[in-house]
PDB file of C-alpha atoms in Angstrom:
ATOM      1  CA  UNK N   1      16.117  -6.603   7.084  1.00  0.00           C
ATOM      2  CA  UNK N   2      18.119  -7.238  10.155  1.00  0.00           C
ATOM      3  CA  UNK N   3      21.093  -5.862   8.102  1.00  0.00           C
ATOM      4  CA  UNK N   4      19.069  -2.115   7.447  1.00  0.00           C
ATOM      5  CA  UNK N   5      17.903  -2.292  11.127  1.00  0.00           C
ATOM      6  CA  UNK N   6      21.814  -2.821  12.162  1.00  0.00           C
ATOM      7  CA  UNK N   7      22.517  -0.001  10.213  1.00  0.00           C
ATOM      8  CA  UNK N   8      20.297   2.196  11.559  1.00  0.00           C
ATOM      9  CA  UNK N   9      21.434   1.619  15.107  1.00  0.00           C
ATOM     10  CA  UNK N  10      24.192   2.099  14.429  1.00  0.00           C
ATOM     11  CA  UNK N  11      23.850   5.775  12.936  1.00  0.00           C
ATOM     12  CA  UNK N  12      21.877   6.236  15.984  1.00  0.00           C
ATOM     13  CA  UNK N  13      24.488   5.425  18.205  1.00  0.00           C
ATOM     14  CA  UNK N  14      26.792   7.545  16.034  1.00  0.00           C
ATOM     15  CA  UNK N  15      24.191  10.909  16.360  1.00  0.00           C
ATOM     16  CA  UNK N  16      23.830  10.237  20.405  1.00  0.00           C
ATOM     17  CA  UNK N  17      26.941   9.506  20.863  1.00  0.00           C
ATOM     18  CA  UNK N  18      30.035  10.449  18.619  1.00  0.00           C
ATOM     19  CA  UNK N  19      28.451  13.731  16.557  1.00  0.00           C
ATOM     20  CA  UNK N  20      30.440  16.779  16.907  1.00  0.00           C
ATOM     21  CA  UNK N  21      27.092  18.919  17.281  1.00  0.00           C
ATOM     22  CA  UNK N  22      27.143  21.704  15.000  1.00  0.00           C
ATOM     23  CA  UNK N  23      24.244  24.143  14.046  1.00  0.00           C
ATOM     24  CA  UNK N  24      22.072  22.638  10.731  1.00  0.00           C
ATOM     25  CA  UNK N  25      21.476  25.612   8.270  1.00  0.00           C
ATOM     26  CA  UNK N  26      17.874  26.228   8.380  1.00  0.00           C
ATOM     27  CA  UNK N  27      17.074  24.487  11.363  1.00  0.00           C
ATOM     28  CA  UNK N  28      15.825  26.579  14.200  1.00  0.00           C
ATOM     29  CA  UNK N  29      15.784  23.994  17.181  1.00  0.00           C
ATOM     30  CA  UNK N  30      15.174  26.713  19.769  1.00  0.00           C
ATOM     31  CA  UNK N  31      11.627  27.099  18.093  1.00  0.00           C
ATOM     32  CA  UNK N  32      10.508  24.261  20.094  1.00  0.00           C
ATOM     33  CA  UNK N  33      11.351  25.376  23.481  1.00  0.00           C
ATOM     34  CA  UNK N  34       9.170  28.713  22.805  1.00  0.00           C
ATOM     35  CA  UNK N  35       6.641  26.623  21.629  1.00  0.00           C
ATOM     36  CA  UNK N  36       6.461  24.167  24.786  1.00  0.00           C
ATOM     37  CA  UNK N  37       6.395  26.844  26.935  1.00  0.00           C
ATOM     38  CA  UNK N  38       3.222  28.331  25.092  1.00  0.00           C
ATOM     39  CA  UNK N  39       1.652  24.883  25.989  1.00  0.00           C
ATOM     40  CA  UNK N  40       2.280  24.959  29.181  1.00  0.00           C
ATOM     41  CA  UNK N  41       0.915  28.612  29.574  1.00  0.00           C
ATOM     42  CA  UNK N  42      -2.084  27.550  28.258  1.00  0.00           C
ATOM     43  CA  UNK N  43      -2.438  24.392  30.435  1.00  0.00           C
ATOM     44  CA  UNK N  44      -1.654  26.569  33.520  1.00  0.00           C
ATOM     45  CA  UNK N  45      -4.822  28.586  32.869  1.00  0.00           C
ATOM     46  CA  UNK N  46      -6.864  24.888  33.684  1.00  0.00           C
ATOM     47  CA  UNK N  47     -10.177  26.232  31.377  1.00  0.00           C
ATOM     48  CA  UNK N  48     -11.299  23.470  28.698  1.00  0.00           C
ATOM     49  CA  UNK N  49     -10.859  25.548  25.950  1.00  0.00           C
ATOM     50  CA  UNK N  50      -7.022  26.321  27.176  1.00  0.00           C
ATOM     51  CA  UNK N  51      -6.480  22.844  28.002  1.00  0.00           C
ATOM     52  CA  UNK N  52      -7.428  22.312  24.217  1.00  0.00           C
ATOM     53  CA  UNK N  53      -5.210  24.963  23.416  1.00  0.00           C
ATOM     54  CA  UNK N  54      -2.242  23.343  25.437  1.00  0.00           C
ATOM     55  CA  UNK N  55      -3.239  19.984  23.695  1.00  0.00           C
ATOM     56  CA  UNK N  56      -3.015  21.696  20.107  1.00  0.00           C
ATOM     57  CA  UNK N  57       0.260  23.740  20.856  1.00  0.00           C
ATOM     58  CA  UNK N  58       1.905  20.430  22.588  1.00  0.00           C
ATOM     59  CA  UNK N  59       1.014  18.304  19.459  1.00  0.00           C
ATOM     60  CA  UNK N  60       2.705  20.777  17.159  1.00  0.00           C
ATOM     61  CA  UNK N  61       5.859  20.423  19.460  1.00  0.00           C
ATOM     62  CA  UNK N  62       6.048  16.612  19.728  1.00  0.00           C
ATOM     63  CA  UNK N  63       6.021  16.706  15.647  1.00  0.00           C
ATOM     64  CA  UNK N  64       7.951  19.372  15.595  1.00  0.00           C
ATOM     65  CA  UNK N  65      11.141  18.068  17.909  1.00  0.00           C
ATOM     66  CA  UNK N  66      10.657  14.467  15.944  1.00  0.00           C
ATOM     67  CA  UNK N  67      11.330  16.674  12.491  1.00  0.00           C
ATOM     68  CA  UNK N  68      14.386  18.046  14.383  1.00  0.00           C
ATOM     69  CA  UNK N  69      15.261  14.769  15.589  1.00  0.00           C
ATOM     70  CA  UNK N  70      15.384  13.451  11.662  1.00  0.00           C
ATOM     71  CA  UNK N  71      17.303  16.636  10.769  1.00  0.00           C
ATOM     72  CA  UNK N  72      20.065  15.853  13.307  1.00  0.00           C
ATOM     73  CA  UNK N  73      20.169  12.088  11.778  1.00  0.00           C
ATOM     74  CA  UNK N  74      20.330  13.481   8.219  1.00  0.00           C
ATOM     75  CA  UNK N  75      23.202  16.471   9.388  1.00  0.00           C
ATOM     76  CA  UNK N  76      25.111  13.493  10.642  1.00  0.00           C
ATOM     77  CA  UNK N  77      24.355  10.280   8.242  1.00  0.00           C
ATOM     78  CA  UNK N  78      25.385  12.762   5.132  1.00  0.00           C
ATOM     79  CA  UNK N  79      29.013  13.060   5.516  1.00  0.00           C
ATOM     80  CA  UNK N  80      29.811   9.471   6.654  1.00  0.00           C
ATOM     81  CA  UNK N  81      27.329   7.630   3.988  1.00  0.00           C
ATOM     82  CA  UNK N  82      30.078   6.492   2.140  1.00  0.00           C
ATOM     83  CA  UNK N  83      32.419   5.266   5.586  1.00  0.00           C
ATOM     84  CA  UNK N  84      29.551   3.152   6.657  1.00  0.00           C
ATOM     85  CA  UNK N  85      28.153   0.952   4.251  1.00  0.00           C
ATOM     86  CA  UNK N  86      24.710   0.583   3.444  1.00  0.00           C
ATOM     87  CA  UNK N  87      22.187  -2.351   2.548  1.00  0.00           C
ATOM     88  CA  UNK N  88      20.329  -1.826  -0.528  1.00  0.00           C
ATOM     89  CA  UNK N  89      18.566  -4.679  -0.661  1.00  0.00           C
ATOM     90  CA  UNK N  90      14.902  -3.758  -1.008  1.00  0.00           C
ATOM     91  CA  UNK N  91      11.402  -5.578  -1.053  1.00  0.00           C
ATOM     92  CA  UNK N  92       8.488  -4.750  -2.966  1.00  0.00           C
ATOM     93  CA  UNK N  93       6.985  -4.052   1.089  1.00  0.00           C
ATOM     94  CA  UNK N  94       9.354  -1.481   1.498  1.00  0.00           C
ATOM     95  CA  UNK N  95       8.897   0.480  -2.123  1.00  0.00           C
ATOM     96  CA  UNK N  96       5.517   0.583  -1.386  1.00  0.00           C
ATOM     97  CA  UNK N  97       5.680   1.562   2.390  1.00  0.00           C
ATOM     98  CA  UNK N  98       8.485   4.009   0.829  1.00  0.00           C
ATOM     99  CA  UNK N  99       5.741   5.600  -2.471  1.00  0.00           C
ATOM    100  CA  UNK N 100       2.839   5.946   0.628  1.00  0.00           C
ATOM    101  CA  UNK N 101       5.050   7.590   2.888  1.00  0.00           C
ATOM    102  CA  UNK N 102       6.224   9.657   0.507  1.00  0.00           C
ATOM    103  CA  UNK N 103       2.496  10.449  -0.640  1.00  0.00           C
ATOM    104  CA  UNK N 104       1.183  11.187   2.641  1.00  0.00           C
ATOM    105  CA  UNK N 105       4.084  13.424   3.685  1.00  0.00           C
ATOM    106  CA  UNK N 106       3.569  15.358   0.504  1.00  0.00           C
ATOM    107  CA  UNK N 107      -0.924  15.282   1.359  1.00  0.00           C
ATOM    108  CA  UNK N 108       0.199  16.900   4.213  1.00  0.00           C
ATOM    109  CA  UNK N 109       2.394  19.957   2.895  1.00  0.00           C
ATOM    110  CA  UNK N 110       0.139  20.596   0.231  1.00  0.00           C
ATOM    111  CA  UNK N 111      -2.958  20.834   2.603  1.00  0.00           C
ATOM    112  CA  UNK N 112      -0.792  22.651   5.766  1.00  0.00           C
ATOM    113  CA  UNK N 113      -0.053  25.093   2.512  1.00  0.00           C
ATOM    114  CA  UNK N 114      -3.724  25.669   0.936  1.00  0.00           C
ATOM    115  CA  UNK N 115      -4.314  26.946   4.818  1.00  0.00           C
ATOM    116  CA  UNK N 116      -1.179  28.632   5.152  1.00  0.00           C
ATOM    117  CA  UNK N 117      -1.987  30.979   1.970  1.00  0.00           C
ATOM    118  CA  UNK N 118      -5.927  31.503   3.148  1.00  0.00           C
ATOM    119  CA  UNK N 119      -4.440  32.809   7.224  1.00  0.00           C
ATOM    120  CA  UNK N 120      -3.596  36.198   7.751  1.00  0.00           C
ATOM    121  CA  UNK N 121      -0.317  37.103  10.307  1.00  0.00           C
ATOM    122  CA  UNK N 122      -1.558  35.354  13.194  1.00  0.00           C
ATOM    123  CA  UNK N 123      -0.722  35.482  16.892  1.00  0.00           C
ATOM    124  CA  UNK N 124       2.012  33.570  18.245  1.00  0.00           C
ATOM    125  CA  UNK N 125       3.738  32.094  14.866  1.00  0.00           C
ATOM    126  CA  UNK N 126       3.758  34.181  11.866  1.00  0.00           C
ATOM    127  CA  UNK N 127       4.281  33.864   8.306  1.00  0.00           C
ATOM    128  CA  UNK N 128       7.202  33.943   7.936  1.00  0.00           C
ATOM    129  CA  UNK N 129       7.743  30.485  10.450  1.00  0.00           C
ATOM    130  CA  UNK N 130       5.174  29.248   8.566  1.00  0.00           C
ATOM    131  CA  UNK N 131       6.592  29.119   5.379  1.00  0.00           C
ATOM    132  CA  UNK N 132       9.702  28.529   6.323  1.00  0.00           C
ATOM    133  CA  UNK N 133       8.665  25.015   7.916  1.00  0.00           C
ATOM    134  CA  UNK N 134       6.881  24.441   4.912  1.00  0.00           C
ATOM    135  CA  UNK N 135       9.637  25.143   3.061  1.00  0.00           C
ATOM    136  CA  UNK N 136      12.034  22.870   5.246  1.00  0.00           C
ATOM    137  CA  UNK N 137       9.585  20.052   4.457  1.00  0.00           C
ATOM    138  CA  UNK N 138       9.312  20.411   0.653  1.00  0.00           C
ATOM    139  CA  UNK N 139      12.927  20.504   0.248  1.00  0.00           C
ATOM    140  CA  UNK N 140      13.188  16.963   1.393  1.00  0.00           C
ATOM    141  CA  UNK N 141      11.132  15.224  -0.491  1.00  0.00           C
ATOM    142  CA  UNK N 142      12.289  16.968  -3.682  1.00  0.00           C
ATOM    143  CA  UNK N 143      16.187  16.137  -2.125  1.00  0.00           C
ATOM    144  CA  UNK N 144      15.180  12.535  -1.739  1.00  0.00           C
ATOM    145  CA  UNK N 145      16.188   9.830  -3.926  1.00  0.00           C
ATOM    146  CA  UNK N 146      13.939   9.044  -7.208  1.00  0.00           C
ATOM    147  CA  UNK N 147      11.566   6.620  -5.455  1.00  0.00           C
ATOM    148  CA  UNK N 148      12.685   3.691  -7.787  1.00  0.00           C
ATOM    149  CA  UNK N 149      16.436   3.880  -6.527  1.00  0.00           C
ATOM    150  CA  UNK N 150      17.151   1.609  -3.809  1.00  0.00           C
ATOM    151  CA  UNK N 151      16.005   1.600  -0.070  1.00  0.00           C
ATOM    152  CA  UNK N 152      18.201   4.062   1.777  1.00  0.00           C
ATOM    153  CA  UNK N 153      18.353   5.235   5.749  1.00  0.00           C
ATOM    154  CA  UNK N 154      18.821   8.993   3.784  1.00  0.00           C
ATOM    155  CA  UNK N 155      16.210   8.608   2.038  1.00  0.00           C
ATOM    156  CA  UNK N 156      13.820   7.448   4.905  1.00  0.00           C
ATOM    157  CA  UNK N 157      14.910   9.891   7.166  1.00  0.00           C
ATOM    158  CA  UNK N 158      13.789  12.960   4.935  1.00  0.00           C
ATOM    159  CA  UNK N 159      10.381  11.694   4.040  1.00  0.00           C
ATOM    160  CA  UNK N 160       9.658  11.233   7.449  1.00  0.00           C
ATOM    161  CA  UNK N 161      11.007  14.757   8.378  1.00  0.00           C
ATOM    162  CA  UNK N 162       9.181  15.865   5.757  1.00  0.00           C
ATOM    163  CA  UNK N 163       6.104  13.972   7.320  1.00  0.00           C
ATOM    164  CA  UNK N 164       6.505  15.506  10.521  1.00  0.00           C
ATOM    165  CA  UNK N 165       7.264  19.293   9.551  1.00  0.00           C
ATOM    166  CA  UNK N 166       3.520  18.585   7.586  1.00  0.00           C
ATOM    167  CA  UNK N 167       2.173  17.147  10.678  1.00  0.00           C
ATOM    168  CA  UNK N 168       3.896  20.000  12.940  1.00  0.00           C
ATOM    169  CA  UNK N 169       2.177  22.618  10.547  1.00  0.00           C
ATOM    170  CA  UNK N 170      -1.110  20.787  10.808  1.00  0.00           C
ATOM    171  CA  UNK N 171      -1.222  21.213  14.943  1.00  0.00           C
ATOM    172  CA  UNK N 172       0.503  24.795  14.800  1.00  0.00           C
ATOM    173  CA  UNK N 173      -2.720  26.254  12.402  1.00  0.00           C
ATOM    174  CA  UNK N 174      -5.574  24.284  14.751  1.00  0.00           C
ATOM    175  CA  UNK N 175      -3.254  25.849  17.525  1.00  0.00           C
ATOM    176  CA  UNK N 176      -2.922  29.332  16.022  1.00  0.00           C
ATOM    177  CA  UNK N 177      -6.788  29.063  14.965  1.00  0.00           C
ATOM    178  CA  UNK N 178      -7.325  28.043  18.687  1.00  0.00           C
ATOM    179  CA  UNK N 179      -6.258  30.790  20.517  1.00  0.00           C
ATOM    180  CA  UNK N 180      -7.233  33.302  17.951  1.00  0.00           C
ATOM    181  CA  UNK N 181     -11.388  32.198  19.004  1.00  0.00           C
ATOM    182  CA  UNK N 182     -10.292  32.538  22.970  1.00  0.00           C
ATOM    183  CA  UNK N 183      -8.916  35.949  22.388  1.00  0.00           C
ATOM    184  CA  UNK N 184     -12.270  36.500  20.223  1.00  0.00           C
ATOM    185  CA  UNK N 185     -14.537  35.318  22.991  1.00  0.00           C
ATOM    186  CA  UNK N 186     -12.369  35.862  26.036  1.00  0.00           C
ATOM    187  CA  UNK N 187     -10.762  39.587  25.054  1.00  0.00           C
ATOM    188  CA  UNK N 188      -7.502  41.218  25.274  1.00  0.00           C
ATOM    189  CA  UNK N 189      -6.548  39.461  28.562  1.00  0.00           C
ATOM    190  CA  UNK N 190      -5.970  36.095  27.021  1.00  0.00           C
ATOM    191  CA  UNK N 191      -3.880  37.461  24.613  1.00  0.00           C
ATOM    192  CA  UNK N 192      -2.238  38.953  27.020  1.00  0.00           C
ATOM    193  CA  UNK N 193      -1.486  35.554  29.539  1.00  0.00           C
ATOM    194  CA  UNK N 194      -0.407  33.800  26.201  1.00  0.00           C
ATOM    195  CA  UNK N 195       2.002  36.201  25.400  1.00  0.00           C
ATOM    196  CA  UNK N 196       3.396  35.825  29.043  1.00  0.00           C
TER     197      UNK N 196
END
């Protein structure tokens, strides 16, 4: 155990500290900045219901930037997994904490898509974003390892991206849903502040 958590420092160190930082296909990290500064729109306009708002669009950006954060890991762990070796020693604890995160990351695509397919464009995030976070997810549970191959950091690190594009999703909808009922009750003014 103290061997895997050794390891991990140790590629965290590497990310922080030694990466040459170079774009990740399919990774769009400005996303988040647009996003926190939708937040903090809404929690400049003080009313409950925008202070909700804030809450919902601030959510989606925490879970968002900790998906990113995994991406970065994974963009750099890929190319050196064979300099650095790994432990693969692995307890029965850790295949089953490995099968429920895995289960739970894919609960949450699945549902963040049943919603995505029953919204129309909305205001603020479209489709297209959507989808493509969905997407983003998906791909790394189906690119992790078989979940009866031995514990790996690799491994780990995409079903917890994956976890956190699902939870991202899950706080950009109640966001998206959010703000569409203020512009419903407040009019075309609210849209109009968010969009500032």
């Amino acid at each position: 155990m103290e061997l895997q958590r050794a390891y991990n420092g140790a590629i965290d160190v590497g990310v922080t500290h030694f990466w040459n930082r170079s774009p990740i296909p399919g990774v769009h990290a400005d996303e988040i900045f647009t996003l926190y500064k939708r937040a903090w729109s809404a929690y400049q306009r003080g009313t409950p219901q925008d202070r909700l708002l804030a809450e919902r669009w601030a959510r989606a950006v925490k879970h968002l930037a900790i998906a990113l954060c995994h991406e970065a890991k994974m963009h750099y762990l890929e190319p050196r997994s064979k300099v650095l070796p790994e432990p693969s020693v692995t307890s029965q604890a850790q295949e089953a904490a490995t099968r429920a995160a895995h289960e739970s990351a894919l609960a949450l695509l699945d549902a963040a898509s049943e919603r995505i397919q029953k919204s129309s464009l909305t205001p603020g995030v479209d489709l297209d974003t959507l989808n493509r976070l969905l997407n983003r997810g998906r791909t790394h549970l189906e690119q992790s390892p078989p979940l009866t191959a031995p514990f790996g950091l690799l491994r780990q690190q995409r079903i917890q991206a994956a976890h956190e594009y699902g939870r991202a999703l899950e706080y950009l909808l109640l966001a998206v849903e959010c703000e569409a009922e203020l512009q419903k009750a407040n009019g075309p003014a609210i849209s109009r502040q968010a969009a500032a």
